[in-house]
Short mmCIF file of C-alpha atoms in Angstrom, two decimals:
data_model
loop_
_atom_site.label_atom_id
_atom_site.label_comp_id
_atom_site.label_asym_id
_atom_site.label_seq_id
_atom_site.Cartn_x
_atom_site.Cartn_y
_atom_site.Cartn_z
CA UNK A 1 -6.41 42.10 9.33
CA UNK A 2 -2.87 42.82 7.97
CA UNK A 3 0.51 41.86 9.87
CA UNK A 4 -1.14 37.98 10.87
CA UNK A 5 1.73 36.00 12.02
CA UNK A 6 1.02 31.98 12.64
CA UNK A 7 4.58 31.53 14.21
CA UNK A 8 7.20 32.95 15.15
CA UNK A 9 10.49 33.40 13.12
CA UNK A 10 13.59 31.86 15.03
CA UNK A 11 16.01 33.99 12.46
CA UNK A 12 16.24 34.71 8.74
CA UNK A 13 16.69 32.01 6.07
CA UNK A 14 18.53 33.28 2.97
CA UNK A 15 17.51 31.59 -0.95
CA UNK A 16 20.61 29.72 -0.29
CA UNK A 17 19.29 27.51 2.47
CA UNK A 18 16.35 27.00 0.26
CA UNK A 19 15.42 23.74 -1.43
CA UNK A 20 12.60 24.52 -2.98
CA UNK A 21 11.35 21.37 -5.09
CA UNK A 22 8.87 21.10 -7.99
CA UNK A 23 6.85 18.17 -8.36
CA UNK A 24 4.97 16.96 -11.80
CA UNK A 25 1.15 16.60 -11.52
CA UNK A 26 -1.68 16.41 -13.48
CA UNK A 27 -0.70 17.16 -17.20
CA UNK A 28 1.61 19.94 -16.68
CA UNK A 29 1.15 21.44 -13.55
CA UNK A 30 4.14 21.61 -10.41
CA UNK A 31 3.19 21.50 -6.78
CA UNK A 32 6.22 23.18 -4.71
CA UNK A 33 7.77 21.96 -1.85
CA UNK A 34 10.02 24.21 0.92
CA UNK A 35 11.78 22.30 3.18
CA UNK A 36 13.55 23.44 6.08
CA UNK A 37 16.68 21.80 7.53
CA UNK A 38 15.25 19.41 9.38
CA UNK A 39 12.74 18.32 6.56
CA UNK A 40 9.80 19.92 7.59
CA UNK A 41 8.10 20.99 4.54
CA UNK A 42 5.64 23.78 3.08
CA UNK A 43 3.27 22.46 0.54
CA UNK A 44 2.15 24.81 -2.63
CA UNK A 45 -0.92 24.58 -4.56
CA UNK A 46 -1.18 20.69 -4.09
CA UNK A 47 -3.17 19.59 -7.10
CA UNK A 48 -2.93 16.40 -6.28
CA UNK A 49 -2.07 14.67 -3.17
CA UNK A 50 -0.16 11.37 -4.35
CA UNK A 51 3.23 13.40 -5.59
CA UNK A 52 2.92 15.32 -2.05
CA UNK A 53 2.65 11.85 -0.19
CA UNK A 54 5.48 9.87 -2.39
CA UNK A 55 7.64 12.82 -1.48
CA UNK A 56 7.02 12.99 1.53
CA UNK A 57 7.15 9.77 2.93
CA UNK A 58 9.39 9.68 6.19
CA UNK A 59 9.32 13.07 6.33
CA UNK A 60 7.80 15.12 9.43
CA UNK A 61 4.49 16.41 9.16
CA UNK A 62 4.99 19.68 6.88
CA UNK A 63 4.74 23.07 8.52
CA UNK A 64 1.27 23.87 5.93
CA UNK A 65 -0.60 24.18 2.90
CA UNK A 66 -0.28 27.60 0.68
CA UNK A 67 -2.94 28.32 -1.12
CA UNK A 68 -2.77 30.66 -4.17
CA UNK A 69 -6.30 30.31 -6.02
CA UNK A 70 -9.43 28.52 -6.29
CA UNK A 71 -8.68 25.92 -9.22
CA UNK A 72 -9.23 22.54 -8.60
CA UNK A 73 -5.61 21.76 -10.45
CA UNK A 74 -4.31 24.04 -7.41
CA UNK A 75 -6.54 22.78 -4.60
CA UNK A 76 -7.74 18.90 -5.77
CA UNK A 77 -5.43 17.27 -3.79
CA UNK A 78 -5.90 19.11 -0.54
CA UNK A 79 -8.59 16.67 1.45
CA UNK A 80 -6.04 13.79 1.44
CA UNK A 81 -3.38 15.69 2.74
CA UNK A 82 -5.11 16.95 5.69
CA UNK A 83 -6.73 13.00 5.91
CA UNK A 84 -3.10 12.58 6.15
CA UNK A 85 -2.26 15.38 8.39
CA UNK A 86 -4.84 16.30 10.31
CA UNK A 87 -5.09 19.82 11.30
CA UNK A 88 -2.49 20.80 8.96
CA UNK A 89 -2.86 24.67 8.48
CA UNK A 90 -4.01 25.74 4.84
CA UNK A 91 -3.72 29.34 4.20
CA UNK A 92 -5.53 30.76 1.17
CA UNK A 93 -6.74 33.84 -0.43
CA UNK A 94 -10.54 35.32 0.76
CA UNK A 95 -12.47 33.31 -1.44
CA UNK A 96 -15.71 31.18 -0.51
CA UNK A 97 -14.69 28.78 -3.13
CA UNK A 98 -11.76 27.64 -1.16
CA UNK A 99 -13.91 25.90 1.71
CA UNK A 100 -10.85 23.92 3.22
CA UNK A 101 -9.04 26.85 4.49
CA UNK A 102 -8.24 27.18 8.17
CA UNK A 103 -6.44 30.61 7.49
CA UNK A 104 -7.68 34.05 5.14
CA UNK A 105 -4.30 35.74 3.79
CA UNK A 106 -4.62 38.99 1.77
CA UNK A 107 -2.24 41.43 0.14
CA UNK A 108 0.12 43.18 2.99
CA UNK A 109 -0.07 39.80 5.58
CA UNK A 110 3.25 38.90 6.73
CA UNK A 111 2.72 35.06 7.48
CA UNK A 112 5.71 33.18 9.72
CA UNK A 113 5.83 29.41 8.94
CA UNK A 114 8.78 27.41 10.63
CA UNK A 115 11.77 29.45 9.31
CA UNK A 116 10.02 31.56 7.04
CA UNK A 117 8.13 34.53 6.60
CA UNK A 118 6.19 35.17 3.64
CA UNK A 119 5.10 38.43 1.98
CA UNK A 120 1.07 37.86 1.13
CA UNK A 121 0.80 40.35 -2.44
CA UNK A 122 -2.49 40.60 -4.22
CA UNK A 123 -2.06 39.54 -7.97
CA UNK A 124 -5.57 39.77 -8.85
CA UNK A 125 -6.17 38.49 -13.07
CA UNK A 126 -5.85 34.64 -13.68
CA UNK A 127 -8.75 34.80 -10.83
CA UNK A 128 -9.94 37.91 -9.29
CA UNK A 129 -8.52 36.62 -5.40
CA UNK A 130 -5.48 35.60 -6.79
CA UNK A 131 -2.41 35.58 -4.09
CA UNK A 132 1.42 35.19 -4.53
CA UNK A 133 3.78 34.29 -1.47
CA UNK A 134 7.39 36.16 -1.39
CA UNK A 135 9.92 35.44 1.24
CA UNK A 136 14.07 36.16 0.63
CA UNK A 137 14.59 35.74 -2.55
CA UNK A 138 11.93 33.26 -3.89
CA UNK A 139 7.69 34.02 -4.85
CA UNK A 140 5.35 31.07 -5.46
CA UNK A 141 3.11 32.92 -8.01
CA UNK A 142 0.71 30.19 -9.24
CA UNK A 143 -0.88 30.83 -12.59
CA UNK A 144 -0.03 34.57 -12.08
CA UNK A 145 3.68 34.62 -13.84
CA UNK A 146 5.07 31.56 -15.90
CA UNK A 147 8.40 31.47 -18.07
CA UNK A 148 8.29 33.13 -21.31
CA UNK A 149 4.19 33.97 -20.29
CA UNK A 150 1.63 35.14 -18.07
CA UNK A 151 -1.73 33.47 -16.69
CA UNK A 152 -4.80 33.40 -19.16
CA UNK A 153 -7.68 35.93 -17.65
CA UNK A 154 -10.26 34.15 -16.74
CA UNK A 155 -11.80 36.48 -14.50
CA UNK A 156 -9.92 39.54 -13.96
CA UNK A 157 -8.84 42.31 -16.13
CA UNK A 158 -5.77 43.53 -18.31
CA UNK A 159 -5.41 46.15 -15.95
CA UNK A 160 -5.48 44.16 -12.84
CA UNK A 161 -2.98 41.40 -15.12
CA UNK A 162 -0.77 44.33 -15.94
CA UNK A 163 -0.49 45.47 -12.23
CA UNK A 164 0.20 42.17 -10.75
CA UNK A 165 2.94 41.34 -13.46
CA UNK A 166 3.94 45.17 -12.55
CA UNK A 167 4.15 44.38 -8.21
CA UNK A 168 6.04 41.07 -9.77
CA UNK A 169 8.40 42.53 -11.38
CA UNK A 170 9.38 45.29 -9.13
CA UNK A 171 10.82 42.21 -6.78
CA UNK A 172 14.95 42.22 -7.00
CA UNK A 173 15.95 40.57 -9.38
CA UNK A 174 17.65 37.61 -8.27
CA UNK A 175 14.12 36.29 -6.90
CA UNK A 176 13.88 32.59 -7.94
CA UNK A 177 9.82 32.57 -9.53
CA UNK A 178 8.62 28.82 -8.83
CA UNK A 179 5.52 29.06 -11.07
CA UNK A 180 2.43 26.27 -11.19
CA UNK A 181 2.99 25.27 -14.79
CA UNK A 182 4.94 24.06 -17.38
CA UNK A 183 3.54 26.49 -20.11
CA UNK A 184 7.55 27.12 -21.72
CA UNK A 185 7.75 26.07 -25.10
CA UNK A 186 3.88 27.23 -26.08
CA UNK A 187 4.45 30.44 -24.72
CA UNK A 188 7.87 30.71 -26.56
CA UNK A 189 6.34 30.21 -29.96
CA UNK A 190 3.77 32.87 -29.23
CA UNK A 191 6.67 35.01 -28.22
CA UNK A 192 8.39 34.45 -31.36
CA UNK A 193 5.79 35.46 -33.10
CA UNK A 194 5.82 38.65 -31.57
CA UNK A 195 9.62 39.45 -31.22
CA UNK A 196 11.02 37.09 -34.02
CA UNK A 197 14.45 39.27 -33.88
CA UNK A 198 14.83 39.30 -30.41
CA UNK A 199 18.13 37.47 -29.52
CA UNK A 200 17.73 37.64 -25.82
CA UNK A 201 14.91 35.32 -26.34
CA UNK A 202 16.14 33.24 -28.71
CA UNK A 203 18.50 31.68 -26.90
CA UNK A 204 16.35 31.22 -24.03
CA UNK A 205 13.99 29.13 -26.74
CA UNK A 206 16.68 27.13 -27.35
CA UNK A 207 17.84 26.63 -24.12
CA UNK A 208 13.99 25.47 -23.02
CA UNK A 209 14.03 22.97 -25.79
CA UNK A 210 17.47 21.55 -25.10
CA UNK A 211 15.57 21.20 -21.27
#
């Protein structure tokens, strides 16, 4: 059903009180962390569990797992963390393929966690059960949205791509995008290649290779 919440809310946490933290893994992936004030963390699309654990050590247990799709680059690291912390929530999208979920989220949930409360949006294309997470100010997209790019189709549609990145965009604009990738620099010098002349994104090339 829609409207699931897991806790409840104590009050509203503005992007401000955010620390949202990316962590390498893999080749070029990021696994998110969301801490709250008193260190109690959300984990995103854990990959791998050994940056989770290194960055988490002498923390609390973290609040839960989000889940945006099936890959294993997005899921791999999963079974550690809950050796780790057992009966550590993991919400995920309605997909069979994602057998360690203890909680199905779908476009329209509202989902409390700690402080937060998420937005659940359906941004089907990358995969076809794709899910984002959207709270004040910040989305975890996953493979959905990436700087300078968007996630490769591998089983949904242009259409369905073009209405996800559509639902994305219509966000406010301030919304701080913590994507699953580090995809910058290739996708710039495909967008060059289609917009040589625009200045807009020339400087934000050169600002991504000065990074």
């Amino acid at each position: 059903g829609h409207g699931r919440i897991l806790r409840e809310s104590p009050r509203p946490v503005t992007t401000r009180q955010m620390r949202p933290q990316p962590l390498p893994a893999l080749d070029d992936n990021y696994i998110w962390l969301l801490r709250d004030a008193a260190g109690r963390a959300l984990i995103v699309d854990p990959g791998e569990a050994l940056p989770v654990l290194e960055a988490l050590d002498g923390a609390p247990t973290p609040h839960a797992i989000l889940v945006t799709h099936h890959h294993p680059d997005h899921v791999g690291g999963i079974p550690a963390l809950l050796d780790r912390w057992p009966g550590l929530p993991v919400l995920a999208p309605e997909d069979p393929r994602i057998a360690v979920a203890s909680q199905r989220v779908c476009g329209g949930d509202q989902v409390a966690l700690g402080p937060w409360t998420f937005s659940v949006l359906d941004v089907p294309g990358h995969t076809r059960s794709h899910v984002a997470y959207a709270t004040d100010g910040l989305l975890f997209c996953g493979d959905t949205l990436f700087s300078l790019g968007c996630g490769r189709l591998f089983e949904g549609t242009p259409a369905q791509m073009l209405a996800s990145l559509d639902a994305l965009a219509a966000l406010p604009g301030e919304t701080l995008v913590c994507c699953t990738h580090e995809y910058t620099l290739a996708n710039a010098a495909f967008a060059l290649a289609v917009e040589p002349g625009n200045a807009n994104l020339q400087s934000r090339v050169a600002e991504a290779r000065g990074q």
